[in-house]
Each structure stands twice: as structure tokens, then as C-alpha cells.
PDB file of C-alpha atoms in Angstrom:
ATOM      1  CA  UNK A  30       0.000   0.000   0.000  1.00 93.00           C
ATOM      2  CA  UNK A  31       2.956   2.377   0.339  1.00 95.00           C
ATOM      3  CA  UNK A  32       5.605   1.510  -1.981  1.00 97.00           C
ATOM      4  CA  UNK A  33       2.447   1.542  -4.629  1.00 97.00           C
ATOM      5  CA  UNK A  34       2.196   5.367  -3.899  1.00 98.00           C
ATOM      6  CA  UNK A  35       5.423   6.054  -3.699  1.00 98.00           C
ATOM      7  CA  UNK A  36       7.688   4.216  -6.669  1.00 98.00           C
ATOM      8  CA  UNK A  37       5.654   6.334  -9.078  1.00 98.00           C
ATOM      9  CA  UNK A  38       7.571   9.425  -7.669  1.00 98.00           C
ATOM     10  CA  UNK A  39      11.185   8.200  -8.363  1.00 97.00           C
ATOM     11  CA  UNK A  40      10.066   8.746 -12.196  1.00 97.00           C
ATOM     12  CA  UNK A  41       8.547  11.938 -12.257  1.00 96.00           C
ATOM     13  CA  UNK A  42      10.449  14.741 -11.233  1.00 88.00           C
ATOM     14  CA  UNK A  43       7.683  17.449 -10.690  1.00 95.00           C
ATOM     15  CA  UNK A  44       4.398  16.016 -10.318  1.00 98.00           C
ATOM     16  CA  UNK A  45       1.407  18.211  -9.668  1.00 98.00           C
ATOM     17  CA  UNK A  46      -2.002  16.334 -10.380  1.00 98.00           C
ATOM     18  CA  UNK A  47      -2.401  12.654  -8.835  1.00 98.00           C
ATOM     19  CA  UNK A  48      -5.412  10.278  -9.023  1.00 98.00           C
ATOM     20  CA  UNK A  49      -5.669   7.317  -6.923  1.00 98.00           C
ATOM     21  CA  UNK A  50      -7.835   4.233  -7.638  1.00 98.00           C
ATOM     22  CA  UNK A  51      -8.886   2.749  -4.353  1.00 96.00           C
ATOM     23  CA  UNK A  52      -9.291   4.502  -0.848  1.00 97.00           C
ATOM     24  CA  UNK A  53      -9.157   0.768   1.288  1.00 94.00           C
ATOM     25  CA  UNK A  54      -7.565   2.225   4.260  1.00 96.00           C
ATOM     26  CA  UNK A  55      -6.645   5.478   3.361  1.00 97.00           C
ATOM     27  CA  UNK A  56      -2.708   4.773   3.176  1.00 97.00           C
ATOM     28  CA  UNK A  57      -2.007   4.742  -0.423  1.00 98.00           C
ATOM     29  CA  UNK A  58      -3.412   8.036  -0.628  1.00 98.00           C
ATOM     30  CA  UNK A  59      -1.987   8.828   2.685  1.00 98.00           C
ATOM     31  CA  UNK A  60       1.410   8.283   1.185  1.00 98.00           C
ATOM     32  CA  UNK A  61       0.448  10.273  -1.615  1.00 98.00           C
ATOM     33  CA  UNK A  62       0.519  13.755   0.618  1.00 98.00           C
ATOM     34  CA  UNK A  63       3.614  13.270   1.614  1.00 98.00           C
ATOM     35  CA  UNK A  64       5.012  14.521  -1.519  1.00 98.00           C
ATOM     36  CA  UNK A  65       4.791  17.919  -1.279  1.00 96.00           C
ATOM     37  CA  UNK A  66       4.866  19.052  -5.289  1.00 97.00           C
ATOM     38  CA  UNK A  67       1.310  17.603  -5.584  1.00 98.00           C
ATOM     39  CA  UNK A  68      -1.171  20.376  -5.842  1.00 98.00           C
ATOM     40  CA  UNK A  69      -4.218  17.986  -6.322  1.00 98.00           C
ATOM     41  CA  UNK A  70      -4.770  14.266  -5.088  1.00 98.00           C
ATOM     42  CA  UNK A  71      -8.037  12.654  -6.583  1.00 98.00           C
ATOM     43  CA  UNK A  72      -9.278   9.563  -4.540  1.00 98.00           C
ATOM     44  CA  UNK A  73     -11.696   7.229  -6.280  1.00 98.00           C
ATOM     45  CA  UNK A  74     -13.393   4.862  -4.303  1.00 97.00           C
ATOM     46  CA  UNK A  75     -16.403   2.811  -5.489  1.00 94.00           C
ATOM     47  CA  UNK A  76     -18.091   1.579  -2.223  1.00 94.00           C
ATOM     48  CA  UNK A  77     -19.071   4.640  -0.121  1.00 95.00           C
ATOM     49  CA  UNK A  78     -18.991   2.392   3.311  1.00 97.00           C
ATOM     50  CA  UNK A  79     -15.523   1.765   2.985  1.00 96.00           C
ATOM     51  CA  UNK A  80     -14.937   6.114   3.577  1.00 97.00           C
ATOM     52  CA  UNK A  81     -16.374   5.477   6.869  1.00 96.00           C
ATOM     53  CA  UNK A  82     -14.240   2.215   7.624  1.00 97.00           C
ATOM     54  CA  UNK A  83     -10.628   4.224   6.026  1.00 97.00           C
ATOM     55  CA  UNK A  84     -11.026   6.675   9.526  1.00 97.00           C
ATOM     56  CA  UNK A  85     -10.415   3.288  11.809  1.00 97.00           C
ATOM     57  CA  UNK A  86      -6.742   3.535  10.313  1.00 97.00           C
ATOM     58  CA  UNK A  87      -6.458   7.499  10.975  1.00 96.00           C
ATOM     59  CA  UNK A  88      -3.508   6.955  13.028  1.00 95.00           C
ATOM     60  CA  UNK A  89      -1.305   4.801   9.892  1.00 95.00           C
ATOM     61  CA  UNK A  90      -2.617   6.537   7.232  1.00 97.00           C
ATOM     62  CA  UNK A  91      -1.879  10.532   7.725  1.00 97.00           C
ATOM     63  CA  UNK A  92      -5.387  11.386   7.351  1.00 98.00           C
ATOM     64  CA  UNK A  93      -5.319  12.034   3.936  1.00 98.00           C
ATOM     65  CA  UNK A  94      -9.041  13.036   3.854  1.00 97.00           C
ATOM     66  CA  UNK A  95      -7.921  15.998   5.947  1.00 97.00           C
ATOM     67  CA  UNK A  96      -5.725  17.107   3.277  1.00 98.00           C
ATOM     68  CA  UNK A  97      -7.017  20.027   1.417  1.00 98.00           C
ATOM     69  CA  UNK A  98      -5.564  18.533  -1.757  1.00 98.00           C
ATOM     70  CA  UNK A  99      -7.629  15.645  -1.286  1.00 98.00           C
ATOM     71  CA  UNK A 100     -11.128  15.407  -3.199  1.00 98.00           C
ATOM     72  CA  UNK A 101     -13.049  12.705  -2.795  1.00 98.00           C
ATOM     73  CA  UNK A 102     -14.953  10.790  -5.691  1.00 98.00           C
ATOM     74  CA  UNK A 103     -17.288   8.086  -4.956  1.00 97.00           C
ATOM     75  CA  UNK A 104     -17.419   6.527  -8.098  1.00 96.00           C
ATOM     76  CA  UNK A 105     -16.251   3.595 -10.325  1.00 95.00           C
ATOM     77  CA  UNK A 106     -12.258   4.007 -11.532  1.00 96.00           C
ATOM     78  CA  UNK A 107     -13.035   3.337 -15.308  1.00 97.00           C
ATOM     79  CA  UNK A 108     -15.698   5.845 -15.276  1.00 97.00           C
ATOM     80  CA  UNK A 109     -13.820   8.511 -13.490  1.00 98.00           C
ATOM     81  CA  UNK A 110     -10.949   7.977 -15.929  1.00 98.00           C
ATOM     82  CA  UNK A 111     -13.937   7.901 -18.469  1.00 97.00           C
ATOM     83  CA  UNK A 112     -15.265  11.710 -17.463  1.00 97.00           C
ATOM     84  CA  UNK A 113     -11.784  13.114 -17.160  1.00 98.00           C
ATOM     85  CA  UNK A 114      -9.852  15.178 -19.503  1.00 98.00           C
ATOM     86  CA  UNK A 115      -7.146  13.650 -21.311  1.00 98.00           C
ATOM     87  CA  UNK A 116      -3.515  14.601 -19.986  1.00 98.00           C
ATOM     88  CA  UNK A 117      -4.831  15.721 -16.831  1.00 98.00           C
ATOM     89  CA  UNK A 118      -2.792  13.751 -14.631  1.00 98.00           C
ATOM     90  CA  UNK A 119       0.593  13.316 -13.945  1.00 98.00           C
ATOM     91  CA  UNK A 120       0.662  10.089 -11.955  1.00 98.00           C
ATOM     92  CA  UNK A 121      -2.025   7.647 -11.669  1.00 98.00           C
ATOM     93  CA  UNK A 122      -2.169   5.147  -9.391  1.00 98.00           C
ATOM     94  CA  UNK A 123      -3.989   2.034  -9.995  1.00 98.00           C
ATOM     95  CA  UNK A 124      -5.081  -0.409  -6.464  1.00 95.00           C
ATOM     96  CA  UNK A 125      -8.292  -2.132  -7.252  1.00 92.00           C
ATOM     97  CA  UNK A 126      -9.294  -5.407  -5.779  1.00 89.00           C
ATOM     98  CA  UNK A 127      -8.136  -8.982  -7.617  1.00 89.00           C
ATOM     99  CA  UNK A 128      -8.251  -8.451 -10.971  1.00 91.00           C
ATOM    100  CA  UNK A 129     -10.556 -11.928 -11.648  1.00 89.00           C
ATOM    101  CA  UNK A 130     -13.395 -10.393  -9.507  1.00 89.00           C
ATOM    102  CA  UNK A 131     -16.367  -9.233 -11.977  1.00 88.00           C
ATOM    103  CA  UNK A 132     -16.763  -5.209 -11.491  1.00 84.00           C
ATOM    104  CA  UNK A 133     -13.040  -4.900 -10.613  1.00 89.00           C
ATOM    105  CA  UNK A 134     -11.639  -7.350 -13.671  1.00 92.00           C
ATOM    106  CA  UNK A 135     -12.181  -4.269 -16.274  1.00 95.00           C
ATOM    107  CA  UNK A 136      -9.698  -1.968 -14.354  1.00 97.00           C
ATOM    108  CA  UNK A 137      -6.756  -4.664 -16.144  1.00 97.00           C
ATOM    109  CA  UNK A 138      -7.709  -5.064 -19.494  1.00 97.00           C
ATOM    110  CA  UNK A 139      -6.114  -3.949 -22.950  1.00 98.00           C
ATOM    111  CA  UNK A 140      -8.572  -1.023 -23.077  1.00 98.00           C
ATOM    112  CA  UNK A 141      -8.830   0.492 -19.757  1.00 98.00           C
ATOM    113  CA  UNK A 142      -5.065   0.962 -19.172  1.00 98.00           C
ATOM    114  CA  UNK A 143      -5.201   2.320 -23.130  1.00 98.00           C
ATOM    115  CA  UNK A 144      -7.914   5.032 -21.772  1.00 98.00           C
ATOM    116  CA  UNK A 145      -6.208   5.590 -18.858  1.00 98.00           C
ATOM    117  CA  UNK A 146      -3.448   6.328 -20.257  1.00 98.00           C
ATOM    118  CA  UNK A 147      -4.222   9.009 -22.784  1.00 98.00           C
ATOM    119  CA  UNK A 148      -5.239  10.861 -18.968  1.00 98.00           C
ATOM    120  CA  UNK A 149      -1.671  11.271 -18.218  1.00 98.00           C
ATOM    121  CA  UNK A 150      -0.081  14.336 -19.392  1.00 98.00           C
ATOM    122  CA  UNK A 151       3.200  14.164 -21.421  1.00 98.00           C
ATOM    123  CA  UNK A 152       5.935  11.927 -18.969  1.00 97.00           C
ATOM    124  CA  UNK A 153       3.137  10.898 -17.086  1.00 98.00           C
ATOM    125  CA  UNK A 154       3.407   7.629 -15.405  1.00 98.00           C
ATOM    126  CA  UNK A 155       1.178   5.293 -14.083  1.00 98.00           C
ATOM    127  CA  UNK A 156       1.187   2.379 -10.953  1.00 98.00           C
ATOM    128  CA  UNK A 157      -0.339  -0.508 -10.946  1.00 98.00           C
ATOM    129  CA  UNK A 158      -0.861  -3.024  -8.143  1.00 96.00           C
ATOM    130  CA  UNK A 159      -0.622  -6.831  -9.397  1.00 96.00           C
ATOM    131  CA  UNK A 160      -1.260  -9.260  -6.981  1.00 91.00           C
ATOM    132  CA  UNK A 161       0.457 -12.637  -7.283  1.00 90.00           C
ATOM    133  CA  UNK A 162      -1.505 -14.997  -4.818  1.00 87.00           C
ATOM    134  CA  UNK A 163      -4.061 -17.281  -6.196  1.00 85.00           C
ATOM    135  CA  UNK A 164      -2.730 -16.420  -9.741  1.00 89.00           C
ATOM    136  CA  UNK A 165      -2.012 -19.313 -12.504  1.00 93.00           C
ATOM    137  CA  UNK A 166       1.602 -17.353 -13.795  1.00 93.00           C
ATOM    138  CA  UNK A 167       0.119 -17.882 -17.265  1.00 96.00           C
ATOM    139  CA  UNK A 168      -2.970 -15.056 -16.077  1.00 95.00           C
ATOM    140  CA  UNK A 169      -0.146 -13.424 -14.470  1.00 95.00           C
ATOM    141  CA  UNK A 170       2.043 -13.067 -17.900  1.00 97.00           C
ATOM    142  CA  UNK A 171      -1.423 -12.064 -18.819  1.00 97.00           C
ATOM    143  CA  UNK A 172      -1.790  -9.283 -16.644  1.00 97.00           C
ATOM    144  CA  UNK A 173       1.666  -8.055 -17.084  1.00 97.00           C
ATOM    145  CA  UNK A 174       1.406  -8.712 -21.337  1.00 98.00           C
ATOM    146  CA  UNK A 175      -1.073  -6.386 -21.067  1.00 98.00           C
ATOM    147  CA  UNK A 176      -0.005  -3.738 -19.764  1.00 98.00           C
ATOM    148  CA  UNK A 177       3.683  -4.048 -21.368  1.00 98.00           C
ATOM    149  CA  UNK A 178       1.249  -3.697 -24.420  1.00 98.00           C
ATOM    150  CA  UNK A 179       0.191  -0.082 -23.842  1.00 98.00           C
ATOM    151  CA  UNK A 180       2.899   1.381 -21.974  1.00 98.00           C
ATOM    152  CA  UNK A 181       5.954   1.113 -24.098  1.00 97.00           C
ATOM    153  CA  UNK A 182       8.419   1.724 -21.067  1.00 97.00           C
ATOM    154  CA  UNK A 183       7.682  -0.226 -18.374  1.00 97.00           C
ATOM    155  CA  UNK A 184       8.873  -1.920 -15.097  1.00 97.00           C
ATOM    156  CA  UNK A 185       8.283  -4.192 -12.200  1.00 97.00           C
ATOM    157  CA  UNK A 186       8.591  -4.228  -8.844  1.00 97.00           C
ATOM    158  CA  UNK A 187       7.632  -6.670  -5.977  1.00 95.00           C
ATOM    159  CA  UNK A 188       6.584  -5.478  -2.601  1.00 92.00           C
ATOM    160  CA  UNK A 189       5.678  -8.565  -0.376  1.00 85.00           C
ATOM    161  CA  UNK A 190       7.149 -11.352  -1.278  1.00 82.00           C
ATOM    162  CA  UNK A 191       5.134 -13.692  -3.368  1.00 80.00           C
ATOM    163  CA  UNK A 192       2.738 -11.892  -2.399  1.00 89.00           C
ATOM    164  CA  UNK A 193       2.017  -8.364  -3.890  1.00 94.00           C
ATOM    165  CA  UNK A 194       3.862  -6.552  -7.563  1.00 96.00           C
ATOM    166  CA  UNK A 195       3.881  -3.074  -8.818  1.00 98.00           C
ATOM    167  CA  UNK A 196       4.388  -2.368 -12.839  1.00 98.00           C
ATOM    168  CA  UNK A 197       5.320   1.012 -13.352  1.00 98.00           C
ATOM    169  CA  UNK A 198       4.557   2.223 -17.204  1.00 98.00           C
ATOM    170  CA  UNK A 199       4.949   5.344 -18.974  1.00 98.00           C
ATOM    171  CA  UNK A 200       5.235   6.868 -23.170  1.00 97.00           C
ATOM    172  CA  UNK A 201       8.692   7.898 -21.789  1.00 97.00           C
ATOM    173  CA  UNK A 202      11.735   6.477 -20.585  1.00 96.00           C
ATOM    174  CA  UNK A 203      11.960   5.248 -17.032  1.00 96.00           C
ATOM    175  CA  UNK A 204      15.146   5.926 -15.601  1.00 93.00           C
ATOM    176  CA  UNK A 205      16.065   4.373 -12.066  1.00 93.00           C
ATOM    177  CA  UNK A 206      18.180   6.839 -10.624  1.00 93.00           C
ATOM    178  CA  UNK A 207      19.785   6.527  -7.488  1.00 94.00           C
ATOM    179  CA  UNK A 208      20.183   9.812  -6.960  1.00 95.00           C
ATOM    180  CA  UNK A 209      16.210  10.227  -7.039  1.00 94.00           C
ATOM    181  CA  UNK A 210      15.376   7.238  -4.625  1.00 96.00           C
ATOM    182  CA  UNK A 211      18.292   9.243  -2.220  1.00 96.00           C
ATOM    183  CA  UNK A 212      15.898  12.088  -2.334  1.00 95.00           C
ATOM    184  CA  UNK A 213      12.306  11.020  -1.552  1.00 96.00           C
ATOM    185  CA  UNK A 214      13.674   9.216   1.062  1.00 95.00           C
ATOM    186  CA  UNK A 215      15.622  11.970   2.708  1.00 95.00           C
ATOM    187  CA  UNK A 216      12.109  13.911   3.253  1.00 96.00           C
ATOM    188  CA  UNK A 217      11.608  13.042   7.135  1.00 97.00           C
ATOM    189  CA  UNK A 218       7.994  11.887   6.659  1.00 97.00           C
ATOM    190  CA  UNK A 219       8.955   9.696   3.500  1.00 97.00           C
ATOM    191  CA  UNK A 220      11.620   8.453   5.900  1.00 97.00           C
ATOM    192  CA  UNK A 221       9.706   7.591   8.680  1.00 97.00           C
ATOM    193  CA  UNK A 222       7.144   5.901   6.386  1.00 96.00           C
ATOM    194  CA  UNK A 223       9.743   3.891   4.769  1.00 96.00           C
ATOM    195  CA  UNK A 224      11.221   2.538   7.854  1.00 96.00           C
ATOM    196  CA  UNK A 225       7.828   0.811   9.148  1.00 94.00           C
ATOM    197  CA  UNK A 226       8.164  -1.283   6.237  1.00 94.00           C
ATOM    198  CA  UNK A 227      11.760  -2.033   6.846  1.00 94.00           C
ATOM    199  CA  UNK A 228      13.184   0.230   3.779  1.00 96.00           C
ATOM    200  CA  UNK A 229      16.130   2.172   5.945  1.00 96.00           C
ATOM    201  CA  UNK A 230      18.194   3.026   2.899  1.00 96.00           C
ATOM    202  CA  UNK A 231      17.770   3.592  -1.200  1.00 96.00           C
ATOM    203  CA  UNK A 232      19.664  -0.088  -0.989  1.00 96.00           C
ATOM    204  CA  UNK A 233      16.686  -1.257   0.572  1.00 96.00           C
ATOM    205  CA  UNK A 234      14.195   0.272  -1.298  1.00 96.00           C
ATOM    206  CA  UNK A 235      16.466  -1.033  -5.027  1.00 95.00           C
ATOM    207  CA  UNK A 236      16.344  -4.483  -3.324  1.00 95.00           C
ATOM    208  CA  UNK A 237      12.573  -4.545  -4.403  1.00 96.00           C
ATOM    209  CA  UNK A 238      13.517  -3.765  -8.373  1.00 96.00           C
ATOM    210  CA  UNK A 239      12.321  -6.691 -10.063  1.00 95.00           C
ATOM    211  CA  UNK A 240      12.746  -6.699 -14.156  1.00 94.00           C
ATOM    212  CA  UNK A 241      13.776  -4.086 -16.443  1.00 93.00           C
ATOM    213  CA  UNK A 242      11.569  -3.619 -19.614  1.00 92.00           C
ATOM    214  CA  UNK A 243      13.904  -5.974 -21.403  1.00 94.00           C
ATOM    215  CA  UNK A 244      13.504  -8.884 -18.922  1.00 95.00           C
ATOM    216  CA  UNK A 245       9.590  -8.409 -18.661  1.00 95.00           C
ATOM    217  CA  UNK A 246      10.008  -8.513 -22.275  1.00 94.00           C
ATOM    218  CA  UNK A 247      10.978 -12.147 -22.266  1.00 95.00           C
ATOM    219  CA  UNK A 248       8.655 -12.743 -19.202  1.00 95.00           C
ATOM    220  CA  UNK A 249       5.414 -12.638 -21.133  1.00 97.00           C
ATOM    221  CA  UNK A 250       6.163 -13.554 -24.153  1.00 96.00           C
ATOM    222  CA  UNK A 251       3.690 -15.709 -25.696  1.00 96.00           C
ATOM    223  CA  UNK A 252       1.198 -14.711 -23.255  1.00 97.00           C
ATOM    224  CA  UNK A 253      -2.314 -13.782 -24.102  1.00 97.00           C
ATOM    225  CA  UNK A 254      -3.574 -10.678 -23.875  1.00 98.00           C
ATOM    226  CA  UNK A 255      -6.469  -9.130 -21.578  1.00 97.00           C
ATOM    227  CA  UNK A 256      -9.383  -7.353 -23.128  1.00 98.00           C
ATOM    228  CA  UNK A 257     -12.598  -6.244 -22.328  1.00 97.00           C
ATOM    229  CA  UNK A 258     -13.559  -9.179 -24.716  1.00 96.00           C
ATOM    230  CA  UNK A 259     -12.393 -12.025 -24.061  1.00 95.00           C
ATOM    231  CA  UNK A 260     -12.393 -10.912 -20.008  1.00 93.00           C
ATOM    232  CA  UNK A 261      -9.610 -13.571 -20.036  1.00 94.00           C
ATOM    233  CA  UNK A 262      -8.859 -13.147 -16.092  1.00 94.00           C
ATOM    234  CA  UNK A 263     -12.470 -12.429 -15.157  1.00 92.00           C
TER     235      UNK A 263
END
């Protein structure tokens, strides 16, 4: 829930606009407002009882509905995408449920993240949650083939082991710099955040760097991809 938020942010050096599918607890978008350059966070969350049930985590999740950069949209991610203007956003972060449950298996397909993506203003980049339990890997090189299809610079990250992954995709090059990862994690509340999680260092935080675009490359290949026809992982 926080690296999801945060890896975006090594990518993008001055991000002002960021939507986030998926208020759960409140701490991806929590970990949002910690970086300070945003001047809007949009949280989308589908099931309005859940707003009620984020505030039982108020002392994890910074509060984020405190924030005046917050809004709030009770609404369905696709369709929020849907209504918005293209290149609005600068990162988009992407944390539905498992991607075979009907309502939440058209937030992975072929023509969502193709949608979503004309959203994100030029060097936008987008991060998506991937879950790896209960997963056949041939859905999983599914899930990844598909996005790999419509960004063409992408990368992977894990977060829990064999648990939880993170692709990271953008239309521009995705440069893992050091030098960046040194400085979100020297802001003090980015630091502190970091540490619950056991990341004390950028080593720490690299040691969670998966595949480059070329080794994702030969991941899927073969695999078949997801689309709102077929509803292959649905």
C-alpha cells in the first residue's frame, strides 16, 4: 500500500495532479501527501462504506481526507478515468481489488489501461498493483502482457514477497536513478514511512527492483492478452 504510492515518484520529477484508484484504508493516498509538489490528489473509491471504515486507520494513514488537496470521488475508476480530460494527470495510481473479480476485472484489461493512459499528461506515469496470490503465472504473464502492451516503457517491482507486484509504465523512458530514490527518502515523513516497512536506505528500497523492460520482455512472451472481450482473467 505504500511503496504503490510512492515508486511512481522516483520517475517523475515534478508532479502536480495525482489520481488514486482505491481509498481501502486510506494509506495509499496517505502516502500520496507526503510529496509535497502535488497540488491535487483525486481519490476514487467505489463503495461509499468503505470512507467510513478508512477513519479506523487514521492513526497509519496521515489522514489524507484531511488534506485540502484531497477530493473525494465516490465513483467507479473506469468511469472517473472515463469523465476526465485527457492529460490531466501526472501520476495515476492504480489499487483495485483482484483483478478476476467481476466489477473490478475491467480496471486490467487492454482497453482500460489504453484510456487511462491518454489521462496522463506528457511523462506521465502510471502504478499498478498486481497481486500474485491465487494467480495461474500464465494469467499473471497475462496481466503483465497487457499492460507491457500499452505502456511502451515499463517496469516491475515486488513489494511482499510472493505476495504483492507493482508495474510502473509510462510513453517515456523510465530511468532508475539513485540519486532520485536518495531524495524522496531523505524527506523526514517519507523516511519515517519507509522505515515501518523495513526500507532504511535507497539499498533497501532497489532491493525490491524486479525486471527491467527488457527482462519483462521475455517474461510474457507468448502470453495472451487481456481485453474487455475475451475478459480472459475475469
Amino acid at each position: 500500500q505504500v511503496l504503490v504510492a510512492h515508486l511512481p515518484f522516483l520517475f517523475h520529477n515534478d508532479p502536480k495532479v495525482a489520481a488514486v484508484i482505491g481509498l481501502a484504508s486510506g494509506s495509499t493516498v496517505g502516502a500520496a501527501t507526503l510529496h509535497q509538489t502535488l497540488e491535487e490528489i483525486e481519490a476514487i473509491e467505489l463503495e461509499p462504506a468503505i470512507v467510513q471504515a478508512s477513519h479506523f486507520f487514521d492513526d497509519f494513514n496521515h489522514r489524507p481526507l484531511e488534506d485540502e488537496r484531497v477530493s473525494l470521488f465516490l465513483n467507479d475508476g473506469r468511469n472517473h478515468l472515463l469523465r476526465s480530460e485527457e492529460g490531466r494527470y501526472d501520476i495515476i495510481i492504480s489499487e483495485p481489488s483482484n483483478p478476476w473479480i467481476t466489477g473490478v476485472s475491467n480496471l486490467f484489461t487492454r482497453e482500460f489501461f489504453e484510456m487511462g493512459k491518454s489521462r496522463l499528461a506528457p511523462g506521465g506515469v502510471w502504478s499498478q498493483w498486481v497481486q500474485v496470490y491465487g494467480m495461474h503465472p500464465d494469467d499473471l504473464r497475462s496481466i503483465l502482457a497487457t499492460f507491457a502492451s500499452v505502456f511502451p516503457h515499463h517496469t516491475l517491482f515486488a513489494t511482499i514477497e510472493d505476495s504483492d507486484l507493482v508495474l510502473i509504465g509510462s510513453e517515456s523512458p523510465l530511468n532508475l536513478d539513485i540519486e532520485n530514490v536518495r531524495a524522496m527518502i531523505a524527506d523526514p515523513e517519507i523516511e519515517a514511512e519507509m522505515k515501518i516497512i523495513d526500507v532504511n536506505n535507497e539499498y533497501d528500497l532497489l532491493a525490491y527492483y524486479r525486471l527491467d523492460q527488457d527482462g519483462l520482455t521475455q517474461f510474457i512472451e507468448g502470453a495472451v492478452l487481456n481485453t474487455d472481450d475475451n475478459m480472459r482473467i475475469e
